[in-house]
XYZ file of C-alpha atoms in Angstrom:
402
model
C -15.774 -18.950 11.756
C -12.297 -20.120 12.583
C -13.509 -23.788 13.532
C -15.035 -24.082 10.389
C -11.894 -23.659 8.502
C -10.345 -26.905 9.279
C -12.354 -28.600 6.506
C -11.570 -28.277 2.838
C -14.732 -28.509 0.693
C -14.590 -30.059 -2.860
C -14.629 -27.862 -5.891
C -18.295 -27.700 -7.407
C -20.231 -25.585 -9.699
C -22.115 -23.810 -7.072
C -20.963 -22.202 -3.736
C -20.281 -24.893 -1.130
C -22.868 -24.435 1.494
C -20.774 -25.394 4.529
C -18.031 -22.778 3.495
C -17.786 -19.807 6.121
C -18.235 -16.344 4.894
C -15.388 -14.120 4.441
C -14.663 -10.513 5.551
C -14.267 -7.555 3.908
C -12.923 -4.514 6.074
C -12.974 -0.998 4.768
C -12.306 2.219 6.096
C -10.046 5.245 5.899
C -6.248 5.312 6.053
C -4.504 4.137 9.365
C -7.642 3.054 11.083
C -6.225 -0.711 11.844
C -7.653 -2.495 8.894
C -4.305 -4.185 8.030
C -3.642 -4.976 11.935
C -6.883 -6.498 12.080
C -6.509 -8.434 9.146
C -3.220 -9.698 10.296
C -4.354 -10.728 13.874
C -6.948 -12.818 11.994
C -4.141 -14.516 9.674
C -1.812 -15.258 12.677
C -4.549 -16.864 14.777
C -6.830 -18.608 12.410
C -6.292 -22.451 12.722
C -5.994 -23.094 8.714
C -3.331 -25.431 7.409
C -3.316 -23.694 4.117
C -3.361 -19.942 4.198
C -2.028 -16.991 2.407
C -1.548 -13.412 3.059
C -0.438 -11.118 0.274
C -0.740 -7.575 -0.949
C -3.382 -7.216 -3.593
C -0.832 -5.626 -6.086
C 1.403 -8.749 -5.601
C -1.692 -11.043 -5.922
C -2.591 -9.540 -9.147
C 0.886 -9.911 -10.869
C 0.860 -13.617 -9.644
C -2.408 -14.099 -11.478
C -1.534 -12.337 -14.642
C 1.824 -14.439 -14.759
C -0.334 -17.691 -14.311
C -2.504 -16.571 -17.134
C 0.583 -15.930 -19.380
C 2.064 -19.306 -18.475
C -1.248 -21.068 -19.145
C -1.703 -19.484 -22.640
C 1.861 -20.452 -23.642
C 0.949 -24.357 -22.999
C -2.610 -24.403 -23.911
C -4.809 -23.779 -26.985
C -5.894 -20.038 -27.758
C -9.684 -21.070 -27.134
C -8.655 -22.719 -23.437
C -10.184 -20.756 -20.481
C -7.097 -20.108 -17.861
C -9.526 -18.688 -15.000
C -11.078 -22.207 -13.739
C -7.492 -23.772 -13.684
C -5.798 -20.846 -11.919
C -8.739 -20.718 -9.387
C -8.071 -24.483 -8.454
C -4.325 -23.872 -8.243
C -4.891 -21.050 -5.939
C -7.330 -22.922 -4.011
C -5.011 -25.965 -3.591
C -2.272 -23.664 -2.458
C -4.518 -21.596 0.138
C -8.145 -22.019 0.940
C -7.840 -18.891 3.287
C -6.628 -15.924 1.048
C -5.993 -12.645 3.068
C -5.544 -9.548 0.804
C -4.349 -6.298 1.879
C -5.596 -3.114 -0.163
C -8.056 -4.792 -2.399
C -8.707 -2.332 -5.223
C -9.542 -2.275 -8.828
C -8.319 0.541 -11.180
C -8.031 -0.993 -14.617
C -10.258 -3.079 -17.042
C -7.610 -5.665 -17.252
C -7.721 -6.452 -13.413
C -11.680 -5.838 -13.543
C -12.211 -8.456 -16.396
C -10.056 -11.257 -14.564
C -11.443 -10.465 -11.206
C -15.210 -10.765 -12.160
C -14.592 -14.594 -13.009
C -11.753 -15.373 -10.781
C -13.455 -14.393 -7.435
C -16.684 -16.522 -8.544
C -14.289 -19.551 -9.327
C -12.507 -19.128 -5.996
C -15.644 -19.030 -4.017
C -16.812 -22.168 -6.103
C -13.620 -23.747 -4.966
C -14.473 -23.166 -1.224
C -11.889 -20.589 -0.817
C -12.772 -17.926 2.068
C -11.666 -14.249 1.269
C -10.399 -12.017 3.973
C -9.459 -8.523 2.577
C -8.956 -4.988 3.536
C -9.744 -1.903 1.283
C -10.132 1.830 1.482
C -13.590 1.366 -0.307
C -16.729 -0.153 0.212
C -17.470 -2.966 -2.381
C -20.005 -0.838 -4.092
C -17.405 1.889 -4.715
C -14.956 -0.488 -6.244
C -13.804 0.261 -9.881
C -16.091 3.287 -9.838
C -16.791 5.034 -13.156
C -14.368 2.260 -14.627
C -14.642 1.272 -18.350
C -17.375 -1.688 -18.813
C -18.014 -1.269 -14.924
C -21.425 -2.828 -15.459
C -19.661 -6.083 -16.349
C -17.978 -6.103 -12.923
C -20.983 -5.274 -11.050
C -21.769 -9.166 -10.396
C -18.283 -9.474 -8.840
C -19.244 -6.864 -6.275
C -22.506 -8.359 -5.549
C -20.821 -11.750 -4.988
C -18.231 -10.202 -2.559
C -21.153 -8.592 -0.570
C -22.832 -12.059 -0.537
C -19.908 -14.186 0.590
C -18.013 -11.704 2.823
C -19.261 -9.907 5.950
C -18.709 -6.123 5.148
C -17.279 -4.403 7.877
C -16.660 -0.557 8.342
C -13.480 0.237 10.473
C -13.470 3.873 10.397
C -13.084 5.851 13.533
C -11.960 8.982 11.880
C -8.392 8.528 13.673
C -5.236 7.706 11.980
C -3.468 5.564 14.428
C -0.251 5.588 12.572
C 0.157 9.319 13.327
C -0.624 9.083 17.187
C 2.166 9.078 19.515
C 4.618 8.242 16.996
C 8.369 9.271 17.668
C 9.779 10.139 14.253
C 13.316 10.232 12.921
C 14.724 12.237 10.324
C 14.109 10.316 7.300
C 12.554 12.784 5.050
C 14.111 16.051 4.464
C 12.856 19.286 2.703
C 13.288 21.365 0.879
C 16.069 20.317 -1.491
C 19.218 21.977 -0.745
C 22.955 21.196 -0.751
C 22.912 20.575 2.997
C 20.075 17.958 2.309
C 22.169 16.315 -0.164
C 25.146 15.931 2.048
C 22.783 14.598 5.046
C 21.604 11.795 2.362
C 24.994 11.046 1.312
C 26.119 10.517 5.055
C 22.900 8.343 5.435
C 23.713 6.287 2.382
C 27.143 5.594 3.894
C 25.676 4.641 7.365
C 22.923 2.404 5.940
C 25.428 0.611 3.801
C 27.820 0.156 6.567
C 30.598 1.774 4.391
C 30.434 -0.819 1.712
C 31.854 0.148 -1.662
C 29.196 1.314 -3.908
C 28.411 0.056 -7.406
C 26.645 1.983 -10.360
C 24.124 0.869 -12.888
C 23.405 -2.569 -10.889
C 20.939 -4.539 -13.218
C 18.205 -6.736 -11.583
C 16.814 -9.409 -14.021
C 13.169 -10.747 -13.338
C 10.025 -11.678 -15.235
C 12.112 -11.153 -18.554
C 12.635 -7.602 -17.499
C 15.614 -5.532 -16.189
C 15.478 -2.882 -13.664
C 18.705 -0.743 -13.574
C 19.848 0.607 -10.070
C 21.890 3.808 -10.531
C 23.689 3.329 -7.288
C 23.730 0.324 -4.869
C 25.747 -0.882 -1.862
C 25.118 -3.227 1.086
C 21.592 -3.724 0.513
C 21.105 0.284 -0.162
C 19.863 1.626 -3.505
C 19.790 5.142 -4.653
C 17.454 6.759 -7.210
C 16.287 10.228 -7.999
C 12.428 10.607 -8.669
C 12.735 10.822 -12.192
C 14.460 7.483 -12.406
C 12.007 5.699 -10.391
C 8.723 7.443 -10.826
C 8.782 9.178 -14.255
C 10.129 6.223 -16.254
C 7.490 3.542 -17.016
C 7.640 1.166 -13.990
C 5.063 -1.148 -12.648
C 4.344 -2.781 -9.343
C 6.280 -5.849 -10.316
C 9.465 -3.603 -10.538
C 8.956 -1.807 -7.062
C 8.156 -5.405 -5.609
C 11.355 -6.720 -7.113
C 13.276 -3.651 -5.832
C 11.909 -4.064 -2.409
C 13.045 -7.718 -2.203
C 16.600 -7.251 -3.098
C 17.314 -3.921 -1.169
C 16.344 -3.240 2.698
C 16.986 0.470 2.258
C 16.108 2.969 -0.497
C 17.189 6.519 -0.830
C 14.888 8.681 -3.116
C 15.938 12.036 -3.934
C 14.300 15.239 -5.645
C 10.702 14.524 -5.070
C 8.769 17.483 -6.682
C 5.289 18.483 -5.729
C 2.873 16.414 -7.853
C -0.186 18.046 -9.500
C -3.169 16.476 -11.474
C -1.163 16.602 -14.505
C 1.405 14.268 -12.796
C -0.995 11.684 -12.009
C 0.983 8.965 -13.517
C 4.041 9.708 -11.546
C 1.895 10.142 -8.545
C 0.292 6.650 -9.039
C 3.791 5.085 -9.583
C 5.060 7.035 -6.253
C 2.150 5.391 -4.445
C 2.667 1.892 -5.734
C 6.369 2.310 -4.608
C 5.543 3.160 -1.269
C 3.086 0.318 -0.841
C 5.825 -1.953 -2.020
C 8.347 -0.733 0.418
C 5.638 -0.792 3.250
C 4.756 -4.353 2.525
C 8.721 -5.576 2.513
C 9.286 -3.482 5.603
C 11.993 -1.450 3.921
C 13.436 1.706 5.232
C 13.051 4.806 3.154
C 15.228 8.056 3.281
C 13.929 10.855 1.042
C 14.400 14.404 -0.078
C 11.567 16.387 -1.540
C 10.430 19.974 -2.489
C 8.046 20.296 0.539
C 6.839 18.068 3.356
C 5.180 14.777 2.851
C 1.778 16.292 3.518
C 2.004 18.789 0.629
C 3.547 16.517 -2.052
C 0.418 15.947 -3.868
C -1.950 18.953 -4.843
C -4.880 16.842 -6.560
C -7.601 17.252 -3.692
C -7.324 21.299 -4.176
C -7.511 20.973 -7.999
C -10.358 18.272 -7.767
C -12.326 20.697 -5.476
C -11.845 23.399 -7.983
C -12.638 21.326 -10.949
C -16.011 20.180 -9.438
C -16.892 23.585 -8.382
C -16.301 24.701 -12.134
C -18.242 21.737 -13.269
C -21.262 22.606 -11.044
C -21.324 26.027 -12.160
C -21.263 24.994 -15.939
C -24.318 22.732 -15.273
C -26.145 25.515 -13.486
C -25.494 27.687 -16.765
C -26.283 24.630 -18.941
C -23.268 25.430 -21.111
C -21.912 21.903 -20.966
C -22.309 19.628 -24.262
C -23.963 16.401 -23.697
C -20.798 14.147 -24.157
C -18.497 16.434 -22.066
C -19.808 15.771 -18.494
C -19.258 11.740 -18.806
C -15.772 12.170 -20.149
C -15.125 14.613 -17.612
C -16.636 12.847 -14.676
C -14.242 9.927 -15.439
C -11.253 12.269 -15.280
C -12.391 13.781 -12.013
C -12.977 9.938 -10.591
C -9.393 9.139 -11.947
C -7.932 12.097 -9.832
C -10.148 11.170 -6.764
C -8.646 7.773 -6.850
C -5.160 9.426 -6.702
C -6.073 11.678 -3.920
C -7.597 8.935 -1.966
C -4.460 6.613 -2.464
C -1.987 9.286 -1.833
C -3.655 9.993 1.593
C -2.827 6.268 2.486
C 0.726 6.564 1.156
C 1.007 9.460 3.488
C -0.176 7.536 6.345
C 2.263 4.736 5.472
C 5.094 7.180 5.283
C 4.419 8.529 8.649
C 4.610 5.012 10.161
C 7.669 4.558 8.077
C 9.502 7.226 9.687
C 9.097 5.924 13.187
C 11.782 4.703 15.305
C 9.894 1.309 15.998
C 9.776 0.946 12.170
C 13.531 1.291 11.787
C 14.311 -0.944 14.798
C 11.992 -3.719 13.416
C 13.376 -3.294 9.721
C 15.588 -5.356 7.715
C 18.808 -3.067 7.795
C 20.635 -4.292 10.860
C 23.039 -1.236 11.137
C 20.047 1.323 11.115
C 18.045 -1.164 13.584
C 21.212 -1.020 15.886
C 21.253 2.754 15.667
C 17.826 3.316 16.515
C 17.962 1.015 19.490
C 20.714 2.725 20.881
C 18.731 6.083 20.491
C 15.811 4.495 22.126
C 18.029 3.370 24.841
C 19.542 6.850 25.105
C 15.860 8.618 25.115
C 14.753 6.248 27.579
C 17.555 7.010 30.123
C 17.189 10.687 29.476
C 13.484 10.347 30.312
C 14.240 8.389 33.596
C 16.794 11.074 34.475
C 14.150 13.726 34.055
C 11.656 11.991 36.020
C 14.003 11.295 38.874
C 15.074 14.901 38.960
C 11.361 16.013 38.926
C 10.600 13.834 42.183
C 13.810 14.821 43.965
C 12.926 18.551 43.230
C 9.283 17.826 44.583
C 10.396 16.118 47.686
C 13.029 18.453 48.583
C 10.626 21.464 48.199
C 7.951 19.648 50.501
C 10.609 18.825 53.104
C 11.667 22.740 53.155
C 8.010 23.701 53.542
C 7.505 21.134 56.533
C 10.495 22.504 58.359
C 9.440 26.101 57.918
C 6.091 25.072 59.355
């Protein structure tokens, strides 16, 4: 496949016959999907290639659509032009976390994917869902089904699901997440803010201007930003806000994260999107929460109970004809949050590792983590040496006695 990517097919109305098939890798969280895609991206001999998180890609597409509409008649179709522009920039597109959760993205993608393939673009993507599960129970999903069939036709669909979350295996974790929320926790976070910012003087209400928007950072110093949960996840923020935040700050302190229930789906979705943005930019996150990260979202238990009640209602035949459809959509929306939150937890675990901090963008924290790593190795070597000495001296005493 790689050898075929040197050539650049010309755009045409049908799929170019000599274009290699792409790859659609799906599976549970932490099973190595992103690592596999990154290995492909790093080694594929293509001059024009692009690797981007799917959130950021869709933001770029919508921005291009808005720009097109400002300079063209209202009846003009922006999708073919945008597809050609994307194909000119890169004929190998690598997406991380392909997902479709709203009708705006679904309606754009159903035509954009077709146009990209017609321009000879090869798509390699990861997802937590099989293509048949994309936009499940979404509004006007039948209009999106041709896009799913095209993805399956033009991409090799591969399951990478061993049942093991490799992010959670043999990972040395640092103290970056603190629960429950106490006065002592706040003192620790205050000290970490000073360490991460290298003692820089802090500013308050720092504005970030982008895309005609303004995001206000309550406290900032030396590349470190501090928010509480309400400011960052209860207020109406989008993926664009979180991506911009991660671009401008290498370290985020997020305080007072509550337990989230199904009634908090909007806040949970923003929290998940924030974690995705921080993960993609390799930022460091310090966080205080009501409970540990594994118990922050109760949605799975609530959905399980909801489904049991629904099944009981069906058995008793007490549901109205219109009720199940509406409620099934609500249940699906909740399932999406549960699924995405599992990915967020897996990423939070990886982001708590010493290796993550050492490879991160904060030089002070990276140096501190390296010193801790060196100290740990010295202690380990000392322990192993002492064990060998004890074993050797013990054996000598036994031989002497014999």
